[in-house]
Amino acid sequence: MVMSGEKAWPGAAVHTPPAVSAVRAPMSLRERKKQLTYQAVSDAAIAMFLERGFDKVSVAEVAAAADISKPTLFRYFPTKEDLALHRFADHEDEAARVVAARADTESPLGALRRHFLDGLERRDPVTGLCDAPQVLAFMRLLYGTPSLVARMYAYQGRSEAALARALGDRVRDRLAAGQIIAVQRILGLENWRRIDAGESADEAYGGAVEAAELAFVQLRSGLGEE
C-alpha cells in the first residue's frame, strides 16, 4: 500500500505514518494525474536502467518507452539522474514533516528517533534495512553509479534545509539539521552495506536498532537535548 503520494519502491511498499501524512494537503485531481505520470515515466526508466545499466540507456530511449517527447520528459525530470531518484524526492522533507507533526510534549530529536526506529521495523528502504529483491537491485544500481550517488547528495542537502526551517532556521538549527541528516545517511548506508554483504533484514535488524540508538544518544548529547 502506498500512502499520501509516496512513490512506490520496486518490490516494496512504502508507508508514511499517520503523524507524518496528516500534515500534507490533499492533492487535486490534476496533481494526482501528474504524480501518476511521474511514476509511470520513472518506472519505465528504472526498468531499463536495471536491465541494461544506467549509463547505457539514453534519455531519448526512456522518452520513447514512455511515449512522450524528450522535451516533455525534461519538464518532469530536469536530469537523467532524477528519473532514477524520483522516489527519493518524496522523502526530501520527511524529517521536517516529522518535526512539524510531533506532539507538543515530544522533542524534535525524540520524534526523529521514533520515526527512524519505526522505519527500521517496517523495513523502509530509506533506512537501508530492506532485502526485497527488486529493492536490492535498485540500491545496487544507485550505489554502483557515481552520478546517481552525487545527485543523491543534492536531495540530502534539500532535506537538511527543510529540516533547518522546521527547527527555526537559526544558525543553531542549521547546524543541528546538518548533523541529524548526516547521521541518518550514515545509518542507512551502514544498514545497506550489511544487506549487500548477504545478511537478511531480519538478521541485521537488532544491530541496526542498536546503532540507531547509539547515534541518537550521541546526537542528544551533542545538541544538548535532555
PDB file of C-alpha atoms in Angstrom:
ATOM      1  CA  MET A   1       0.000   0.000   0.000  1.00  0.00           C
ATOM      2  CA  VAL A   2       1.279   3.464  -0.879  1.00  0.00           C
ATOM      3  CA  MET A   3       0.027   6.380   1.158  1.00  0.00           C
ATOM      4  CA  SER A   4      -0.081  10.162   0.841  1.00  0.00           C
ATOM      5  CA  GLY A   5       1.639  10.379  -2.517  1.00  0.00           C
ATOM      6  CA  GLU A   6       4.659   8.291  -1.532  1.00  0.00           C
ATOM      7  CA  LYS A   7       6.428   6.838  -4.553  1.00  0.00           C
ATOM      8  CA  ALA A   8       6.435   3.061  -4.633  1.00  0.00           C
ATOM      9  CA  TRP A   9       9.840   1.440  -4.395  1.00  0.00           C
ATOM     10  CA  PRO A  10      10.451  -1.556  -6.644  1.00  0.00           C
ATOM     11  CA  GLY A  11       9.152  -4.632  -4.892  1.00  0.00           C
ATOM     12  CA  ALA A  12       8.355  -2.937  -1.589  1.00  0.00           C
ATOM     13  CA  ALA A  13       5.603  -0.843  -0.098  1.00  0.00           C
ATOM     14  CA  VAL A  14       6.460   2.471   1.490  1.00  0.00           C
ATOM     15  CA  HIS A  15       4.184   3.612   4.294  1.00  0.00           C
ATOM     16  CA  THR A  16       4.032   7.083   5.757  1.00  0.00           C
ATOM     17  CA  PRO A  17       2.961   7.021   9.410  1.00  0.00           C
ATOM     18  CA  PRO A  18      -0.280   8.914  10.079  1.00  0.00           C
ATOM     19  CA  ALA A  19       1.502  11.576  12.147  1.00  0.00           C
ATOM     20  CA  VAL A  20       3.562  12.476   9.101  1.00  0.00           C
ATOM     21  CA  SER A  21       0.953  12.137   6.370  1.00  0.00           C
ATOM     22  CA  ALA A  22      -1.532  14.222   8.327  1.00  0.00           C
ATOM     23  CA  VAL A  23       0.369  17.444   7.666  1.00  0.00           C
ATOM     24  CA  ARG A  24       0.050  17.137   3.878  1.00  0.00           C
ATOM     25  CA  ALA A  25      -2.645  18.974   1.965  1.00  0.00           C
ATOM     26  CA  PRO A  26      -4.907  16.724  -0.157  1.00  0.00           C
ATOM     27  CA  MET A  27      -3.833  16.551  -3.811  1.00  0.00           C
ATOM     28  CA  SER A  28      -6.124  17.811  -6.549  1.00  0.00           C
ATOM     29  CA  LEU A  29      -7.121  15.589  -9.468  1.00  0.00           C
ATOM     30  CA  ARG A  30      -4.603  17.416 -11.658  1.00  0.00           C
ATOM     31  CA  GLU A  31      -1.840  16.834  -9.117  1.00  0.00           C
ATOM     32  CA  ARG A  32      -2.730  13.156  -8.830  1.00  0.00           C
ATOM     33  CA  LYS A  33      -2.593  12.755 -12.604  1.00  0.00           C
ATOM     34  CA  LYS A  34       0.773  14.477 -12.650  1.00  0.00           C
ATOM     35  CA  GLN A  35       2.056  12.137  -9.932  1.00  0.00           C
ATOM     36  CA  LEU A  36       0.860   9.141 -11.943  1.00  0.00           C
ATOM     37  CA  THR A  37       2.764  10.423 -14.973  1.00  0.00           C
ATOM     38  CA  TYR A  38       5.894  10.937 -12.882  1.00  0.00           C
ATOM     39  CA  GLN A  39       5.561   7.410 -11.538  1.00  0.00           C
ATOM     40  CA  ALA A  40       4.952   5.791 -14.927  1.00  0.00           C
ATOM     41  CA  VAL A  41       7.916   7.505 -16.599  1.00  0.00           C
ATOM     42  CA  SER A  42      10.214   6.798 -13.658  1.00  0.00           C
ATOM     43  CA  ASP A  43       9.156   3.144 -13.538  1.00  0.00           C
ATOM     44  CA  ALA A  44       9.843   2.740 -17.250  1.00  0.00           C
ATOM     45  CA  ALA A  45      13.262   4.348 -16.854  1.00  0.00           C
ATOM     46  CA  ILE A  46      14.241   2.269 -13.835  1.00  0.00           C
ATOM     47  CA  ALA A  47      13.253  -0.960 -15.594  1.00  0.00           C
ATOM     48  CA  MET A  48      15.567  -0.046 -18.458  1.00  0.00           C
ATOM     49  CA  PHE A  49      18.377   1.048 -16.122  1.00  0.00           C
ATOM     50  CA  LEU A  50      18.181  -2.228 -14.193  1.00  0.00           C
ATOM     51  CA  GLU A  51      18.201  -4.282 -17.377  1.00  0.00           C
ATOM     52  CA  ARG A  52      20.994  -2.512 -19.244  1.00  0.00           C
ATOM     53  CA  GLY A  53      22.768  -0.212 -16.793  1.00  0.00           C
ATOM     54  CA  PHE A  54      22.239   3.483 -16.134  1.00  0.00           C
ATOM     55  CA  ASP A  55      24.938   4.763 -18.496  1.00  0.00           C
ATOM     56  CA  LYS A  56      23.809   2.573 -21.400  1.00  0.00           C
ATOM     57  CA  VAL A  57      20.261   3.958 -21.558  1.00  0.00           C
ATOM     58  CA  SER A  58      19.656   7.322 -23.204  1.00  0.00           C
ATOM     59  CA  VAL A  59      17.027   9.860 -22.223  1.00  0.00           C
ATOM     60  CA  ALA A  60      15.617   9.590 -25.742  1.00  0.00           C
ATOM     61  CA  GLU A  61      15.075   5.854 -25.236  1.00  0.00           C
ATOM     62  CA  VAL A  62      13.254   6.486 -21.969  1.00  0.00           C
ATOM     63  CA  ALA A  63      11.039   9.098 -23.616  1.00  0.00           C
ATOM     64  CA  ALA A  64      10.206   6.702 -26.439  1.00  0.00           C
ATOM     65  CA  ALA A  65       9.379   3.905 -23.984  1.00  0.00           C
ATOM     66  CA  ALA A  66       7.106   6.253 -22.023  1.00  0.00           C
ATOM     67  CA  ASP A  67       5.505   7.526 -25.261  1.00  0.00           C
ATOM     68  CA  ILE A  68       6.349  11.168 -24.584  1.00  0.00           C
ATOM     69  CA  SER A  69       8.691  13.637 -26.259  1.00  0.00           C
ATOM     70  CA  LYS A  70      12.160  14.317 -24.917  1.00  0.00           C
ATOM     71  CA  PRO A  71      11.300  17.989 -24.094  1.00  0.00           C
ATOM     72  CA  THR A  72       8.223  16.807 -22.205  1.00  0.00           C
ATOM     73  CA  LEU A  73      10.312  14.322 -20.247  1.00  0.00           C
ATOM     74  CA  PHE A  74      12.692  17.091 -19.211  1.00  0.00           C
ATOM     75  CA  ARG A  75       9.758  19.165 -17.962  1.00  0.00           C
ATOM     76  CA  TYR A  76       9.066  16.356 -15.499  1.00  0.00           C
ATOM     77  CA  PHE A  77      12.668  15.342 -14.797  1.00  0.00           C
ATOM     78  CA  PRO A  78      15.368  18.032 -15.102  1.00  0.00           C
ATOM     79  CA  THR A  79      18.176  15.452 -15.265  1.00  0.00           C
ATOM     80  CA  LYS A  80      18.567  11.831 -16.248  1.00  0.00           C
ATOM     81  CA  GLU A  81      19.515  11.035 -12.657  1.00  0.00           C
ATOM     82  CA  ASP A  82      16.159  12.338 -11.445  1.00  0.00           C
ATOM     83  CA  LEU A  83      14.458   9.587 -13.453  1.00  0.00           C
ATOM     84  CA  ALA A  84      16.053   7.024 -11.155  1.00  0.00           C
ATOM     85  CA  LEU A  85      15.802   9.036  -7.962  1.00  0.00           C
ATOM     86  CA  HIS A  86      12.181  10.155  -8.319  1.00  0.00           C
ATOM     87  CA  ARG A  87      11.098   8.038  -5.363  1.00  0.00           C
ATOM     88  CA  PHE A  88      13.604   9.836  -3.118  1.00  0.00           C
ATOM     89  CA  ALA A  89      12.033  13.209  -3.848  1.00  0.00           C
ATOM     90  CA  ASP A  90       9.083  12.367  -1.621  1.00  0.00           C
ATOM     91  CA  HIS A  91      11.470  11.919   1.303  1.00  0.00           C
ATOM     92  CA  GLU A  92      13.223  15.275   0.935  1.00  0.00           C
ATOM     93  CA  ASP A  93      11.058  16.932   3.570  1.00  0.00           C
ATOM     94  CA  GLU A  94      10.305  13.812   5.587  1.00  0.00           C
ATOM     95  CA  ALA A  95      12.397  14.826   8.605  1.00  0.00           C
ATOM     96  CA  ALA A  96      10.841  18.293   8.522  1.00  0.00           C
ATOM     97  CA  ARG A  97       7.348  16.782   8.383  1.00  0.00           C
ATOM     98  CA  VAL A  98       8.107  14.534  11.347  1.00  0.00           C
ATOM     99  CA  VAL A  99       9.240  17.517  13.395  1.00  0.00           C
ATOM    100  CA  ALA A 100       6.217  19.592  12.374  1.00  0.00           C
ATOM    101  CA  ALA A 101       3.749  16.807  13.198  1.00  0.00           C
ATOM    102  CA  ARG A 102       5.192  15.838  16.593  1.00  0.00           C
ATOM    103  CA  ALA A 103       3.242  16.217  19.822  1.00  0.00           C
ATOM    104  CA  ASP A 104       3.922  19.299  21.933  1.00  0.00           C
ATOM    105  CA  THR A 105       5.409  17.065  24.623  1.00  0.00           C
ATOM    106  CA  GLU A 106       7.916  15.446  22.235  1.00  0.00           C
ATOM    107  CA  SER A 107      11.252  16.982  21.305  1.00  0.00           C
ATOM    108  CA  PRO A 108      12.275  17.227  17.636  1.00  0.00           C
ATOM    109  CA  LEU A 109      15.059  14.713  18.159  1.00  0.00           C
ATOM    110  CA  GLY A 110      12.740  12.371  20.052  1.00  0.00           C
ATOM    111  CA  ALA A 111      10.275  12.456  17.159  1.00  0.00           C
ATOM    112  CA  LEU A 112      13.005  11.758  14.598  1.00  0.00           C
ATOM    113  CA  ARG A 113      14.348   8.864  16.670  1.00  0.00           C
ATOM    114  CA  ARG A 114      10.882   7.347  16.947  1.00  0.00           C
ATOM    115  CA  HIS A 115      10.292   7.750  13.221  1.00  0.00           C
ATOM    116  CA  PHE A 116      13.625   6.165  12.266  1.00  0.00           C
ATOM    117  CA  LEU A 117      13.100   3.188  14.565  1.00  0.00           C
ATOM    118  CA  ASP A 118       9.619   2.740  13.116  1.00  0.00           C
ATOM    119  CA  GLY A 119      11.144   2.762   9.652  1.00  0.00           C
ATOM    120  CA  LEU A 120      13.558   0.010  10.664  1.00  0.00           C
ATOM    121  CA  GLU A 121      10.693  -2.081  11.988  1.00  0.00           C
ATOM    122  CA  ARG A 122       8.755  -1.576   8.752  1.00  0.00           C
ATOM    123  CA  ARG A 123      11.873  -2.343   6.680  1.00  0.00           C
ATOM    124  CA  ASP A 124      11.508   1.004   4.934  1.00  0.00           C
ATOM    125  CA  PRO A 125      14.052   1.056   2.053  1.00  0.00           C
ATOM    126  CA  VAL A 126      15.073   4.591   3.053  1.00  0.00           C
ATOM    127  CA  THR A 127      16.601   3.174   6.257  1.00  0.00           C
ATOM    128  CA  GLY A 128      18.744   0.772   4.218  1.00  0.00           C
ATOM    129  CA  LEU A 129      17.157  -2.179   6.028  1.00  0.00           C
ATOM    130  CA  CYS A 130      15.204  -3.793   3.198  1.00  0.00           C
ATOM    131  CA  ASP A 131      16.098  -7.032   1.430  1.00  0.00           C
ATOM    132  CA  ALA A 132      13.269  -7.228  -1.107  1.00  0.00           C
ATOM    133  CA  PRO A 133      14.962  -8.466  -4.331  1.00  0.00           C
ATOM    134  CA  GLN A 134      13.861  -5.543  -6.505  1.00  0.00           C
ATOM    135  CA  VAL A 135      14.925  -3.046  -3.839  1.00  0.00           C
ATOM    136  CA  LEU A 136      18.326  -4.741  -3.650  1.00  0.00           C
ATOM    137  CA  ALA A 137      18.681  -4.435  -7.416  1.00  0.00           C
ATOM    138  CA  PHE A 138      17.734  -0.763  -7.305  1.00  0.00           C
ATOM    139  CA  MET A 139      20.123   0.029  -4.448  1.00  0.00           C
ATOM    140  CA  ARG A 140      22.975  -1.735  -6.240  1.00  0.00           C
ATOM    141  CA  LEU A 141      22.208   0.384  -9.293  1.00  0.00           C
ATOM    142  CA  LEU A 142      22.209   3.517  -7.138  1.00  0.00           C
ATOM    143  CA  TYR A 143      25.427   2.900  -5.223  1.00  0.00           C
ATOM    144  CA  GLY A 144      27.149   1.489  -8.295  1.00  0.00           C
ATOM    145  CA  THR A 145      26.544   4.640 -10.362  1.00  0.00           C
ATOM    146  CA  PRO A 146      28.686   7.640  -9.298  1.00  0.00           C
ATOM    147  CA  SER A 147      26.399  10.211 -10.936  1.00  0.00           C
ATOM    148  CA  LEU A 148      23.397   8.870  -9.014  1.00  0.00           C
ATOM    149  CA  VAL A 149      25.307   9.000  -5.728  1.00  0.00           C
ATOM    150  CA  ALA A 150      26.327  12.583  -6.473  1.00  0.00           C
ATOM    151  CA  ARG A 151      22.736  13.534  -7.270  1.00  0.00           C
ATOM    152  CA  MET A 152      21.605  11.948  -4.010  1.00  0.00           C
ATOM    153  CA  TYR A 153      23.702  14.489  -2.113  1.00  0.00           C
ATOM    154  CA  ALA A 154      21.616  17.260  -3.656  1.00  0.00           C
ATOM    155  CA  TYR A 155      18.455  15.593  -2.343  1.00  0.00           C
ATOM    156  CA  GLN A 156      20.032  15.303   1.091  1.00  0.00           C
ATOM    157  CA  GLY A 157      21.026  18.962   1.005  1.00  0.00           C
ATOM    158  CA  ARG A 158      17.399  19.894   0.431  1.00  0.00           C
ATOM    159  CA  SER A 159      16.384  17.582   3.286  1.00  0.00           C
ATOM    160  CA  GLU A 160      18.801  19.409   5.544  1.00  0.00           C
ATOM    161  CA  ALA A 161      17.455  22.823   4.516  1.00  0.00           C
ATOM    162  CA  ALA A 162      13.825  21.732   5.058  1.00  0.00           C
ATOM    163  CA  LEU A 163      14.628  20.335   8.497  1.00  0.00           C
ATOM    164  CA  ALA A 164      16.506  23.502   9.454  1.00  0.00           C
ATOM    165  CA  ARG A 165      13.435  25.561   8.563  1.00  0.00           C
ATOM    166  CA  ALA A 166      11.200  23.265  10.621  1.00  0.00           C
ATOM    167  CA  LEU A 167      13.531  23.731  13.595  1.00  0.00           C
ATOM    168  CA  GLY A 168      13.525  27.527  13.323  1.00  0.00           C
ATOM    169  CA  ASP A 169      16.196  28.275  10.681  1.00  0.00           C
ATOM    170  CA  ARG A 170      18.615  29.905  13.090  1.00  0.00           C
ATOM    171  CA  VAL A 171      22.314  29.109  12.817  1.00  0.00           C
ATOM    172  CA  ARG A 172      21.965  26.559  15.635  1.00  0.00           C
ATOM    173  CA  ASP A 173      19.053  24.945  13.769  1.00  0.00           C
ATOM    174  CA  ARG A 174      21.032  24.670  10.547  1.00  0.00           C
ATOM    175  CA  LEU A 175      23.910  23.098  12.450  1.00  0.00           C
ATOM    176  CA  ALA A 176      21.544  20.630  14.114  1.00  0.00           C
ATOM    177  CA  ALA A 177      19.859  19.756  10.806  1.00  0.00           C
ATOM    178  CA  GLY A 178      23.231  19.065   9.219  1.00  0.00           C
ATOM    179  CA  GLN A 179      24.181  16.670  11.992  1.00  0.00           C
ATOM    180  CA  ILE A 180      20.825  14.882  12.001  1.00  0.00           C
ATOM    181  CA  ILE A 181      20.653  14.340   8.241  1.00  0.00           C
ATOM    182  CA  ALA A 182      24.275  13.151   8.205  1.00  0.00           C
ATOM    183  CA  VAL A 183      23.551  10.627  10.958  1.00  0.00           C
ATOM    184  CA  GLN A 184      20.506   9.290   9.138  1.00  0.00           C
ATOM    185  CA  ARG A 185      22.533   8.970   5.922  1.00  0.00           C
ATOM    186  CA  ILE A 186      25.320   7.071   7.696  1.00  0.00           C
ATOM    187  CA  LEU A 187      22.883   4.756   9.457  1.00  0.00           C
ATOM    188  CA  GLY A 188      21.138   3.992   6.173  1.00  0.00           C
ATOM    189  CA  LEU A 189      24.423   3.311   4.404  1.00  0.00           C
ATOM    190  CA  GLU A 190      25.654   1.009   7.187  1.00  0.00           C
ATOM    191  CA  ASN A 191      22.397  -0.950   7.046  1.00  0.00           C
ATOM    192  CA  TRP A 192      22.635  -1.231   3.283  1.00  0.00           C
ATOM    193  CA  ARG A 193      26.229  -2.489   3.470  1.00  0.00           C
ATOM    194  CA  ARG A 194      25.166  -5.303   5.783  1.00  0.00           C
ATOM    195  CA  ILE A 195      22.288  -6.267   3.493  1.00  0.00           C
ATOM    196  CA  ASP A 196      24.514  -6.101   0.411  1.00  0.00           C
ATOM    197  CA  ALA A 197      27.052  -8.334   2.180  1.00  0.00           C
ATOM    198  CA  GLY A 198      24.427 -11.066   2.495  1.00  0.00           C
ATOM    199  CA  GLU A 199      22.593 -10.501   5.786  1.00  0.00           C
ATOM    200  CA  SER A 200      18.828 -10.607   5.713  1.00  0.00           C
ATOM    201  CA  ALA A 201      16.882  -7.624   7.012  1.00  0.00           C
ATOM    202  CA  ASP A 202      15.725  -9.735   9.947  1.00  0.00           C
ATOM    203  CA  GLU A 203      19.301 -10.729  10.803  1.00  0.00           C
ATOM    204  CA  ALA A 204      20.524  -7.138  10.589  1.00  0.00           C
ATOM    205  CA  TYR A 205      17.573  -5.608  12.454  1.00  0.00           C
ATOM    206  CA  GLY A 206      18.968  -5.918  16.002  1.00  0.00           C
ATOM    207  CA  GLY A 207      22.276  -4.345  15.062  1.00  0.00           C
ATOM    208  CA  ALA A 208      20.511  -1.595  13.118  1.00  0.00           C
ATOM    209  CA  VAL A 209      18.398  -0.680  16.144  1.00  0.00           C
ATOM    210  CA  GLU A 210      21.466  -0.700  18.402  1.00  0.00           C
ATOM    211  CA  ALA A 211      23.359   1.576  16.003  1.00  0.00           C
ATOM    212  CA  ALA A 212      20.397   3.940  15.722  1.00  0.00           C
ATOM    213  CA  GLU A 213      20.012   4.186  19.480  1.00  0.00           C
ATOM    214  CA  LEU A 214      23.730   4.930  19.850  1.00  0.00           C
ATOM    215  CA  ALA A 215      23.544   7.564  17.127  1.00  0.00           C
ATOM    216  CA  PHE A 216      20.603   9.369  18.700  1.00  0.00           C
ATOM    217  CA  VAL A 217      22.237   9.275  22.139  1.00  0.00           C
ATOM    218  CA  GLN A 218      25.286  10.969  20.619  1.00  0.00           C
ATOM    219  CA  LEU A 219      23.067  13.487  18.843  1.00  0.00           C
ATOM    220  CA  ARG A 220      21.154  14.217  22.037  1.00  0.00           C
ATOM    221  CA  SER A 221      24.398  14.846  23.896  1.00  0.00           C
ATOM    222  CA  GLY A 222      25.862  16.993  21.144  1.00  0.00           C
ATOM    223  CA  LEU A 223      22.695  19.034  20.643  1.00  0.00           C
ATOM    224  CA  GLY A 224      22.119  19.491  24.352  1.00  0.00           C
ATOM    225  CA  GLU A 225      18.679  17.844  24.452  1.00  0.00           C
ATOM    226  CA  GLU A 226      17.654  16.322  27.744  1.00  0.00           C
TER     227      GLU A 226
END
